[in-house]
Coordinates of C-alpha atoms in Angstrom, one line a residue:
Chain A
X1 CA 82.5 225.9 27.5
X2 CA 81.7 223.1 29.9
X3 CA 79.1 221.0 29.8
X4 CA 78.3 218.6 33.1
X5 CA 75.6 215.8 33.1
X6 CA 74.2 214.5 36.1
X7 CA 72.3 211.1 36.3
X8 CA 70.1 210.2 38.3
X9 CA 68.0 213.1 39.1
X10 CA 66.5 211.5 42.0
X11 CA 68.0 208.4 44.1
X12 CA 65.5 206.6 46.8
X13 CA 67.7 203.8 48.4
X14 CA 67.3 201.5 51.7
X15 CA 69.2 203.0 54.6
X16 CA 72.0 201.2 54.9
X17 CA 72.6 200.5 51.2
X18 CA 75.1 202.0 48.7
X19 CA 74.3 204.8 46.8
X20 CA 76.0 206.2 43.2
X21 CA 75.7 209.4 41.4
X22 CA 77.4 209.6 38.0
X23 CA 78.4 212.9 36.2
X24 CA 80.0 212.9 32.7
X25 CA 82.3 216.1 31.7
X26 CA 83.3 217.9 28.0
X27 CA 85.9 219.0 28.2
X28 CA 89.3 217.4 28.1
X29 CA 91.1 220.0 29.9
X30 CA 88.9 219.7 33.1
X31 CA 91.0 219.3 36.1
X32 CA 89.4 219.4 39.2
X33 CA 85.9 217.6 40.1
X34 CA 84.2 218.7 43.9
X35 CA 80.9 217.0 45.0
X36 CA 78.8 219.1 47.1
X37 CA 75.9 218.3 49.4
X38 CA 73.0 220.7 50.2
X39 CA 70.2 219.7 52.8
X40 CA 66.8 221.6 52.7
X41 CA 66.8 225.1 52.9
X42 CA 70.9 224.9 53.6
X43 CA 73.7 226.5 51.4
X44 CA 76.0 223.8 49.5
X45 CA 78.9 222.4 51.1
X46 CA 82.0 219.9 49.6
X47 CA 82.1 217.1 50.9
X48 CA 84.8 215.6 48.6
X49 CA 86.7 216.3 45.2
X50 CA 89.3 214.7 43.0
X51 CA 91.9 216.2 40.9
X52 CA 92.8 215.0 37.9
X53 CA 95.9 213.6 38.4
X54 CA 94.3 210.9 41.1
X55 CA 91.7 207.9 40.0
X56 CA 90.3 207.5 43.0
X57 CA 89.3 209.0 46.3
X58 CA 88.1 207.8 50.0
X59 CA 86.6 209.6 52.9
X60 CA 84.8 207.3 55.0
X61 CA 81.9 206.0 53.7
X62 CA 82.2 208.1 50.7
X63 CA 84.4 207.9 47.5
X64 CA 84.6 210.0 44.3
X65 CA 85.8 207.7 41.1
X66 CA 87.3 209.7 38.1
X67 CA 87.6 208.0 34.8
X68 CA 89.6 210.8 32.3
X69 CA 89.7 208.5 29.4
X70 CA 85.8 208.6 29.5
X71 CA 85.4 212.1 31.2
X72 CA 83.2 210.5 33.8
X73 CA 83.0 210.6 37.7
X74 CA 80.7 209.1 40.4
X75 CA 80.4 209.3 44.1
X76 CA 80.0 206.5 46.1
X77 CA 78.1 206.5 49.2
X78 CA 78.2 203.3 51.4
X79 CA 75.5 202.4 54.4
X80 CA 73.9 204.9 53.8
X81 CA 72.3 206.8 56.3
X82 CA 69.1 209.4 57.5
X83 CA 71.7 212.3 57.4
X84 CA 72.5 211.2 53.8
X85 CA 69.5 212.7 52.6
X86 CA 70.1 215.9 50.6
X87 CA 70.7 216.4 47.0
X88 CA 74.4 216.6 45.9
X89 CA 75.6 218.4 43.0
X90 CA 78.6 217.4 40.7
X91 CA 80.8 220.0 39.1
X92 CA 83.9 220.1 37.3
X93 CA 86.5 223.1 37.0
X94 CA 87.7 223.8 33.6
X95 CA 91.0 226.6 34.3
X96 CA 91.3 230.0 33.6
X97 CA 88.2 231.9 33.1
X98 CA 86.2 229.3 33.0
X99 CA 84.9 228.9 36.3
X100 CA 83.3 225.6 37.6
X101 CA 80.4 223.4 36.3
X102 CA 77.4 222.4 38.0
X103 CA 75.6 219.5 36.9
X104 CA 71.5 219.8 38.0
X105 CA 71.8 217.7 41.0
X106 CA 71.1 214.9 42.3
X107 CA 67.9 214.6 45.2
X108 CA 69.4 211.4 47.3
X109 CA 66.5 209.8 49.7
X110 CA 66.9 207.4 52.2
X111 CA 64.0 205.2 53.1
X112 CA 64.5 203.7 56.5
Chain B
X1 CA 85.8 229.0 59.9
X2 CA 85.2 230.5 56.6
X3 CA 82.3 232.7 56.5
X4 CA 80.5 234.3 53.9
X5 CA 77.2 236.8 54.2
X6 CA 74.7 238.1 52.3
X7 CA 73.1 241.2 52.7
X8 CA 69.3 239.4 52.7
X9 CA 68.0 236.0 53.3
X10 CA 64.3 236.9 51.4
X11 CA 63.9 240.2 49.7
X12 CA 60.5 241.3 47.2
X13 CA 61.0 243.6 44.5
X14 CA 59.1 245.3 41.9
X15 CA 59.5 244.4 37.6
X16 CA 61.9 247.2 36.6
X17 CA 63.2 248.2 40.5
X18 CA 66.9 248.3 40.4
X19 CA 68.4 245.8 43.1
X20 CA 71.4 244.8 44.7
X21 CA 72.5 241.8 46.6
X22 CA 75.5 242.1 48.7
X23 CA 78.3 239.4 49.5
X24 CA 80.9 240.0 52.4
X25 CA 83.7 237.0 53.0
X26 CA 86.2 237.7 56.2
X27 CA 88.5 234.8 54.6
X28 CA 90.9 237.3 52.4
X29 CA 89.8 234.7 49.0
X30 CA 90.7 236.5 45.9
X31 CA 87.7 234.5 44.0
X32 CA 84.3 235.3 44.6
X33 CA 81.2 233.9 42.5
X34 CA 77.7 234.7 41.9
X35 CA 75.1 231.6 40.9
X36 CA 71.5 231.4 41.0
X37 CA 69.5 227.9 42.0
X38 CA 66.9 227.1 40.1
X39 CA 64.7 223.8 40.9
X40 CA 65.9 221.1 38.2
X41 CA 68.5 223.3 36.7
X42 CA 71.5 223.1 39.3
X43 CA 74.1 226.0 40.1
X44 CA 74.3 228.3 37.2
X45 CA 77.3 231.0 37.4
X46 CA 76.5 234.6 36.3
X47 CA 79.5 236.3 37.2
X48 CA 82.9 236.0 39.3
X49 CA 85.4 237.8 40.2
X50 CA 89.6 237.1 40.3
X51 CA 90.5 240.0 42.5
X52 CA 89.5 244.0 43.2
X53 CA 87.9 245.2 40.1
X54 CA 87.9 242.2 37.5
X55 CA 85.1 240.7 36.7
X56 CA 84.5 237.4 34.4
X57 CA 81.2 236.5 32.5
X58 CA 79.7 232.9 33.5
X59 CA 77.3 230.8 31.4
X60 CA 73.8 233.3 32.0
X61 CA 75.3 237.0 32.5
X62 CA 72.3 238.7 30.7
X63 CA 70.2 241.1 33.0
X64 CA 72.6 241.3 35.3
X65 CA 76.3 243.2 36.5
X66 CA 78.8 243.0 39.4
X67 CA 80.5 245.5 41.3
X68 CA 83.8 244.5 43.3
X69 CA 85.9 247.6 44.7
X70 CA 86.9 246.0 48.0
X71 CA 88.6 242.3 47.8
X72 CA 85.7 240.9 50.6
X73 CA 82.8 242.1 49.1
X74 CA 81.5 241.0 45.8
X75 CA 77.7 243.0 44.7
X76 CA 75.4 241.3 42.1
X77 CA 73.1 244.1 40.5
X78 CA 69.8 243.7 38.7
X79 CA 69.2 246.8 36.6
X80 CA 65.7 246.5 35.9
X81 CA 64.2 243.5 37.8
X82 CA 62.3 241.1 36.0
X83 CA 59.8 238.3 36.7
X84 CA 62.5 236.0 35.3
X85 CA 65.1 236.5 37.4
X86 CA 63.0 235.6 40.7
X87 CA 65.6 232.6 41.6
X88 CA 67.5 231.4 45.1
X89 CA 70.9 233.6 44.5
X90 CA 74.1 232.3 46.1
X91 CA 77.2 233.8 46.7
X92 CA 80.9 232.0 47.2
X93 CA 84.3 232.8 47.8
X94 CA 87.4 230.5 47.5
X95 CA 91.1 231.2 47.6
X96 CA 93.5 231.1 44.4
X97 CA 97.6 230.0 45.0
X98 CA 98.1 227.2 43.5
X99 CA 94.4 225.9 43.2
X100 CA 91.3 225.7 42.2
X101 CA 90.0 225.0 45.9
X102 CA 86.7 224.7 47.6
X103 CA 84.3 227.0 47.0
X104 CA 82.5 228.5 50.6
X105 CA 79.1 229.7 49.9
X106 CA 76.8 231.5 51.6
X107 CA 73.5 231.2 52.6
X108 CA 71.5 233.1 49.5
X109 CA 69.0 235.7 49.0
X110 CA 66.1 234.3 47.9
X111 CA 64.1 237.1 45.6
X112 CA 60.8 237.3 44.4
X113 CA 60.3 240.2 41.1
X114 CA 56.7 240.2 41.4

């Protein structure tokens, strides 16, 4: 099956810097790669994802990278915020029965 | 607005009590999934569903079963609780045609097997 990694584990950064999470992936057949963001004691919501037919992705201050070559993806968070804080979680979606992929998350904190 | 409900926000049970947790979605999704959240080990799936009546394995079924006999409800069932399984459990729901799409979850059940 699957296998997601997720680096860093935890993520202090200035407010108003740029933050990035990476995730590596297994298997070759992944196609579909959502970021999700869950603040304290909230349930997980996306807040971006890629397909695999696209390199690249932009919402805003936030991006999603996806190298398939490598079977690796990042987000990219710019001026970063207070709000920002919360840990995100990387997954990938493998087809079928498979289901998706968490990696172990990410806890993002923003020092003001 | 997508929503999806879970029968408890905080339930206690007993080692070997039989439990269920209940998830209701209102969005007509044929997919419905069961993780738990443990601290340091992410989102691990335990069961999901396709549509009324099928069920799928994920990466840590042991210990536990699903029940699906309406397409909006999805029930995870411990059949003899144990001290292991106390966890954050989350339910989520997306749609199929043509995907796979974003996954709505909803708010968990946080259980305590004492």
């Amino acid at each position: 099956g699957e296998n997601v990694e997720q680096h860093p584990s935890t993520l202090s950064v200035q407010e108003g810097d740029s933050a990035v999470i990476k995730c590596t992936y297994s298997d070759s057949a992944s196609n579909y790669f959502p970021w999700y963001k869950q603040e304290l004691g909230k349930r997980p919501q996306l807040i971006i994802d890629i397909r695999s037919n696209v390199g690249e992705k932009k919402d805003q201050r936030i991006a999603v990278t996806l190298n398939k070559t490598a079977k690796h993806f990042s987000l990219h968070i710019t001026e970063t915020q207070p709000e920002d804080s919360a840990v995100y979680f990387c997954a990938a979606w493998g087809g079928g029965a498979d289901g998706l992929t968490f990696g172990k998350g990410t806890h993002l904190i923003i020092q003001p | 607005d997508v929503k999806v409900t879970q029968s408890s926000r905080y339930l206690v049970k007993r080692t070997g009590e039989k439990v269920f947790l209940e998830c209701v979605q209102d969005m007509d999704h044929e997919n419905m999934f069961w993780y738990r959240q443990d601290p340091g080990l992410g989102l691990r799936l335990i069961y999901f569903s396709y549509d009324v009546k099928m069920k799928e394995k994920g990466d840590i079924p042991e210990g536990y079963s699903v029940s699906r006999e309406k397409k909006e409800r999805f029930s995870l069932i411990l059949e003899s609780a144990s001290t292991n399984q106390t966890s954050m459990y989350l339910c989520a729901s997306s749609r199929t045609s043509g995907g796979p799409y974003e996954q709505y979850f909803g708010p968990g059940t946080r259980l305590t097997v004492t």
